[in-house]
Amino acid sequence: DKGNHRHFMAKEIHEQPEVVSHTLASFLDMASGAIRLPELPFDWRSLTRLTITACGTASYAALCAKYWFERFARIPVEVDVASEFRYREVPLEPGGLAIVVSQSGETADTLAALRYCKEHGQHTLAVVNVPTSTIARESDVIVQTLAGPEIGVASTKAFTCQLAALASLAVGAGRARGALSAEDEGRLVQALIEAPRLMATALRLEHEIEALAKDLVKATDVLYLGRGTSFPLALEGALKLKEISYIHAEGYAAGELKHGPIALIDETLPVVVIAPFDRIFEKTVSNMQEVAARGGRIILITDEQGAEAAAIPTLKTLVMPQMPATVTPIVYSIPIQLLAYHTAVLMGTDVDQPRNLAKSVTVE
Ligand code: F6R
């Protein structure tokens, strides 16, 4: 049932404040401001390495998690797409932790990566949306995202729930490893609790984004740039746009711009810059200046402070609410998804069932 929405994807985008809130509630003790983790067969303090594998959108949630686990838990993290990981013969010290991330829990490559990790003595933890899935059954620990059934082929709410679950795990790991104080934990939990409300605020940008889609629909290529956790989001934004609108899009770490993609920039190229006002904002602004100097058309997604500090003419600046850095990938997913959605609607594609794609990729 699409409710009063035209597509399942629209409904699922709008459900996000609620389902992210449910997902967070299974980890956050609202009263004490602490993280509650599931019963684990390993000790976070003895882990020397974390390996995270996934495919597609789930792999971008995994990449975001790398930033969080490194920062909060001070643990070395390797993230890889499952299709590469499974054939690389990765050396793994027994006793490490392998996390797999999958909405369906049936993705063939992710399942194979999980089995490889088990065979090589890793503890396994699956972040899955379908608790009865094969990946869930074969993992030592299940962390369920409570996104509910996702019908649209393009993943939206499963992604933000994966981010919410992984952020909670990273904070919990940080606390268990003594890398975070109780005070740090309280502050991060507070930030996570705020995320659903901020997502609801971000959804109010929909009309502005719908208008912006009229520009995007004329493009043949779109570049997405971001730094830090906005880098995986740039990859996700590009994937979302290409898979449902069929417009070619690429996501890059903003700092990589001058190492190649800058050659693409001219007056016809929209460049979506994801840049909350954070400690690396100025670095992203200098990349934006490089784009502006070559006539690229910038769509800046930032907050009020960022909009003021950037001082660069843009095609459009989408002003997001101010928020703690930890939750930006969760909340900035909203404008990224809406932009892809409205562009696809204008293109007249089959938004919920894009050509050539399947919801669950059970063959490699
Ligand atoms: C993109 C998308 C895919 C999936 C990928 C993994 O919108 O939905 O990239 O994320 O096929 O699927 P799961 O999470 O089911 O393993």
XYZ file of C-alpha atoms and ligand atoms in Angstrom:
380
model
C 0.000 0.000 0.000
C 1.496 3.305 -1.122
C -0.767 5.363 1.148
C -1.198 8.768 -0.464
C 2.143 8.526 -2.275
C 2.659 8.042 -5.986
C 5.421 5.485 -5.536
C 6.662 3.126 -2.845
C 9.950 4.987 -2.967
C 8.239 8.247 -1.948
C 6.411 6.487 0.860
C 9.632 4.873 2.057
C 11.528 8.167 1.978
C 8.824 9.747 4.110
C 8.734 6.849 6.573
C 12.340 7.422 7.557
C 11.921 9.558 10.686
C 9.709 6.824 12.112
C 11.701 3.742 11.136
C 15.043 5.293 12.068
C 13.534 6.170 15.410
C 12.421 2.528 15.890
C 15.830 1.244 14.897
C 17.581 3.608 17.289
C 15.202 2.696 20.105
C 16.523 -0.860 20.051
C 20.022 0.437 20.919
C 19.543 3.613 22.895
C 18.489 3.747 26.484
C 16.659 7.057 26.344
C 16.525 7.427 30.124
C 20.201 6.826 30.932
C 21.633 8.139 27.655
C 23.624 4.911 27.183
C 23.931 2.440 24.304
C 22.518 -1.042 24.816
C 24.203 -3.592 22.586
C 23.010 -7.139 21.948
C 24.645 -10.045 23.769
C 28.006 -10.563 22.024
C 30.238 -13.646 21.938
C 33.394 -11.482 21.856
C 34.977 -8.661 23.788
C 35.280 -5.348 21.938
C 38.482 -4.630 23.891
C 40.310 -7.610 22.442
C 39.451 -6.875 18.800
C 42.342 -5.746 16.691
C 40.538 -5.540 13.407
C 37.107 -5.048 11.955
C 36.146 -6.118 8.442
C 32.907 -4.839 6.926
C 31.552 -6.150 3.629
C 28.385 -5.379 1.685
C 27.148 -4.512 -1.811
C 25.749 -1.364 -3.367
C 23.987 1.027 -1.061
C 24.720 -1.194 1.947
C 28.435 -0.877 1.126
C 28.116 2.905 1.417
C 26.553 2.490 4.863
C 29.568 0.286 5.640
C 31.976 2.962 4.405
C 30.318 5.518 6.643
C 30.649 3.090 9.538
C 34.401 2.941 8.932
C 34.669 6.636 9.826
C 32.607 6.064 12.974
C 34.395 2.920 14.204
C 37.788 4.512 13.649
C 36.800 7.736 15.368
C 34.738 6.448 18.279
C 36.227 2.998 18.896
C 39.784 3.565 17.614
C 39.728 0.245 15.809
C 41.260 -0.376 12.362
C 38.516 -1.043 9.835
C 38.584 -2.538 6.383
C 35.552 -1.984 4.190
C 35.138 -3.755 0.902
C 32.458 -4.617 -1.599
C 31.656 -8.277 -1.069
C 32.247 -9.243 -4.718
C 35.905 -8.146 -4.460
C 36.479 -9.280 -0.910
C 35.315 -12.842 -1.516
C 37.873 -13.590 -4.238
C 40.851 -11.728 -2.817
C 41.943 -14.368 -0.331
C 42.126 -11.744 2.391
C 44.397 -12.824 5.268
C 42.407 -12.703 8.515
C 43.736 -13.217 12.048
C 41.377 -15.534 13.943
C 39.363 -13.669 16.561
C 38.595 -10.594 14.487
C 35.097 -9.310 13.871
C 33.415 -9.372 10.478
C 30.306 -7.289 9.968
C 28.116 -7.796 6.907
C 25.417 -5.287 5.990
C 22.430 -6.330 3.903
C 18.823 -5.238 3.617
C 17.567 -8.505 2.118
C 20.024 -10.805 3.851
C 20.133 -12.835 0.624
C 22.744 -11.066 -1.507
C 24.947 -13.822 -2.954
C 28.287 -12.004 -2.723
C 27.641 -10.745 0.801
C 26.681 -14.254 1.907
C 29.873 -15.641 0.367
C 31.951 -12.969 2.149
C 30.259 -13.891 5.431
C 31.059 -17.581 4.906
C 34.670 -16.769 4.039
C 35.020 -14.782 7.257
C 33.511 -17.596 9.333
C 35.846 -20.134 7.756
C 38.749 -17.882 8.664
C 37.917 -17.678 12.352
C 36.093 -14.371 12.472
C 33.212 -13.579 14.766
C 30.341 -12.536 12.556
C 27.702 -9.894 13.018
C 25.013 -9.178 10.434
C 23.179 -5.883 10.126
C 20.078 -7.095 8.274
C 16.546 -5.931 7.655
C 15.082 -9.413 7.132
C 15.699 -11.445 10.304
C 14.667 -14.754 8.703
C 17.172 -14.376 5.851
C 20.093 -16.678 5.082
C 22.674 -14.096 6.158
C 20.846 -13.591 9.462
C 20.689 -17.360 10.034
C 24.369 -17.908 9.359
C 25.735 -15.053 11.502
C 26.752 -15.302 15.162
C 24.945 -12.082 16.016
C 22.057 -10.332 14.286
C 21.521 -6.627 14.512
C 18.168 -5.960 12.926
C 17.332 -2.721 11.187
C 13.670 -1.986 11.778
C 12.969 -0.402 8.409
C 10.027 -2.705 7.707
C 9.496 -4.155 4.221
C 11.239 -2.088 1.533
C 9.373 -2.433 -1.759
C 11.049 0.187 -3.962
C 14.048 -1.386 -5.651
C 16.199 1.634 -4.797
C 17.137 1.371 -1.155
C 16.196 4.387 0.982
C 14.892 3.640 4.456
C 16.974 0.472 4.778
C 20.077 2.623 4.187
C 19.329 5.202 6.886
C 18.388 2.428 9.330
C 21.709 0.708 8.547
C 23.473 3.988 9.302
C 21.559 4.381 12.564
C 22.398 0.824 13.652
C 26.066 1.104 12.674
C 26.497 4.477 14.404
C 24.998 2.987 17.582
C 27.304 -0.034 17.347
C 30.341 2.200 16.853
C 29.492 4.321 19.885
C 28.828 1.174 21.944
C 32.158 -0.273 20.805
C 33.906 2.991 21.659
C 32.511 2.924 25.159
C 33.358 -0.771 25.654
C 36.936 -0.159 24.482
C 37.344 2.821 26.763
C 37.893 5.106 23.788
C 34.818 7.145 24.737
C 33.925 8.455 28.190
C 30.405 8.135 29.606
C 30.069 11.838 28.868
C 31.082 11.349 25.200
C 28.606 8.498 24.963
C 25.826 10.645 26.427
C 26.542 13.428 23.948
C 26.579 11.033 20.964
C 23.407 9.278 22.104
C 21.717 12.666 22.408
C 22.815 13.459 18.844
C 21.363 10.178 17.561
C 18.087 10.729 19.395
C 17.717 14.031 17.538
C 18.174 12.447 14.093
C 14.521 11.510 13.366
C 13.285 15.020 14.174
C 16.005 16.501 11.940
C 14.997 14.111 9.150
C 11.405 15.327 9.443
C 12.676 18.909 9.098
C 14.751 17.940 6.053
C 11.654 16.456 4.390
C 10.188 19.970 4.310
C 12.730 20.828 1.590
C 10.797 18.602 -0.802
C 9.147 21.396 -2.822
C 12.467 23.183 -3.332
C 14.052 19.904 -4.407
C 11.202 19.143 -6.792
C 11.815 22.512 -8.465
C 15.535 21.800 -8.639
C 14.887 18.472 -10.365
C 13.755 20.476 -13.412
C 17.377 21.532 -13.857
C 18.843 18.140 -13.146
C 16.615 16.373 -15.632
C 18.370 18.242 -18.478
C 21.805 17.001 -17.450
C 23.552 14.055 -19.059
C 26.024 13.716 -16.195
C 26.042 14.789 -12.563
C 28.981 14.847 -10.152
C 28.545 14.389 -6.388
C 31.274 15.511 -3.982
C 31.760 15.188 -0.238
C 34.427 14.686 2.419
C 34.423 12.595 5.582
C 31.121 10.783 6.032
C 29.697 12.986 3.257
C 31.943 11.064 0.849
C 29.997 7.775 1.131
C 26.882 9.893 0.841
C 28.192 11.361 -2.422
C 28.626 7.787 -3.704
C 25.112 6.954 -2.572
C 23.655 10.107 -4.164
C 25.245 9.230 -7.503
C 24.055 5.616 -7.310
C 20.512 6.664 -6.434
C 20.347 9.130 -9.326
C 21.755 6.773 -11.936
C 19.709 3.753 -10.957
C 16.298 5.430 -11.053
C 16.683 8.365 -13.489
C 19.288 6.697 -15.792
C 21.284 9.947 -15.753
C 24.978 9.185 -15.501
C 26.366 10.233 -12.133
C 29.636 9.818 -10.248
C 30.443 10.312 -6.602
C 33.921 11.400 -5.539
C 35.787 12.325 -2.406
C 35.969 16.100 -2.876
C 39.746 16.029 -2.481
C 40.015 13.739 -5.493
C 38.505 16.379 -7.774
C 41.806 17.692 -9.025
C 43.113 14.186 -9.650
C 40.898 13.681 -12.663
C 37.207 14.492 -12.527
C 37.875 18.242 -12.694
C 38.415 17.702 -16.432
C 34.669 17.058 -16.764
C 33.602 20.410 -15.419
C 31.914 22.882 -17.745
C 28.698 24.946 -17.778
C 26.583 21.879 -18.464
C 27.690 19.824 -15.471
C 25.685 20.013 -12.258
C 27.879 19.314 -9.223
C 26.104 18.325 -6.029
C 28.274 19.277 -3.058
C 27.374 17.731 0.288
C 29.002 19.952 2.876
C 27.633 20.371 6.380
C 29.490 23.087 8.327
C 32.020 20.858 10.079
C 35.744 20.696 10.735
C 36.550 19.968 7.069
C 34.032 22.387 5.574
C 36.715 24.849 4.438
C 38.468 22.104 2.481
C 35.279 21.299 0.588
C 34.727 25.017 -0.087
C 38.076 25.219 -1.819
C 36.996 22.335 -4.084
C 33.755 24.205 -4.751
C 35.771 27.248 -5.785
C 37.590 25.087 -8.318
C 34.241 23.980 -9.706
C 32.828 27.537 -9.762
C 35.938 28.901 -11.501
C 35.274 26.499 -14.398
C 31.614 27.364 -14.706
C 30.288 24.194 -13.070
C 26.761 24.560 -11.707
C 26.859 23.927 -7.981
C 24.024 22.486 -5.959
C 25.174 22.954 -2.393
C 23.603 20.997 0.440
C 24.684 22.573 3.702
C 23.318 24.323 6.802
C 22.873 28.028 7.603
C 26.429 28.495 8.824
C 27.756 26.706 5.758
C 25.588 28.718 3.364
C 26.935 31.922 4.872
C 30.568 30.838 5.043
C 30.716 29.369 1.522
C 30.204 32.717 -0.243
C 30.220 31.058 -3.659
C 27.454 31.578 -6.232
C 25.452 28.380 -6.589
C 22.670 27.188 -8.846
C 20.884 26.267 -5.637
C 21.730 26.048 -1.968
C 19.603 23.685 0.076
C 19.725 24.812 3.688
C 19.517 21.977 6.187
C 19.008 22.353 9.928
C 22.112 22.628 12.119
C 23.102 19.276 13.634
C 25.931 17.350 15.312
C 28.444 15.930 12.803
C 27.682 12.316 13.741
C 24.164 12.386 12.338
C 24.802 14.305 9.106
C 24.959 11.226 6.831
C 21.656 9.982 8.259
C 19.871 13.311 7.831
C 21.529 14.458 4.575
C 20.328 11.201 2.980
C 16.895 12.825 2.742
C 17.719 15.592 0.215
C 19.958 13.176 -1.705
C 17.108 10.675 -2.078
C 14.492 13.324 -2.867
C 16.683 14.798 -5.579
C 17.051 11.412 -7.292
C 13.370 10.636 -6.816
C 11.989 13.861 -8.294
C 14.450 13.793 -11.163
C 13.346 10.245 -12.019
C 9.674 11.195 -11.796
C 10.288 14.013 -14.299
C 12.219 11.633 -16.535
C 9.180 9.384 -16.503
C 11.069 6.233 -15.539
C 9.614 3.351 -13.566
C 10.815 4.637 -10.214
C 9.936 1.609 -8.098
C 11.074 -0.959 -10.679
C 13.994 0.554 -12.594
C 15.040 -1.331 -15.701
C 17.548 -4.183 -15.338
C 17.495 -4.120 -11.528
C 16.272 -6.681 -9.011
C 15.475 -6.023 -5.364
C 17.437 -8.986 -4.170
C 20.581 -10.114 -5.995
C 20.792 -13.809 -5.158
C 23.083 -14.697 -8.037
C 26.514 -13.183 -8.593
C 20.619 0.434 -4.428
C 20.349 -0.904 -3.944
C 21.406 -1.956 -4.075
C 21.470 -2.791 -2.788
C 22.439 -3.969 -2.965
C 22.592 -4.787 -1.701
O 19.566 1.311 -4.206
O 19.281 -1.145 -3.412
O 22.641 -1.385 -4.370
O 21.860 -1.975 -1.732
O 21.983 -4.798 -4.002
O 21.390 -5.371 -1.317
P 21.197 -5.934 0.135
O 21.263 -4.782 1.091
O 19.842 -6.584 0.132
O 22.304 -6.907 0.390
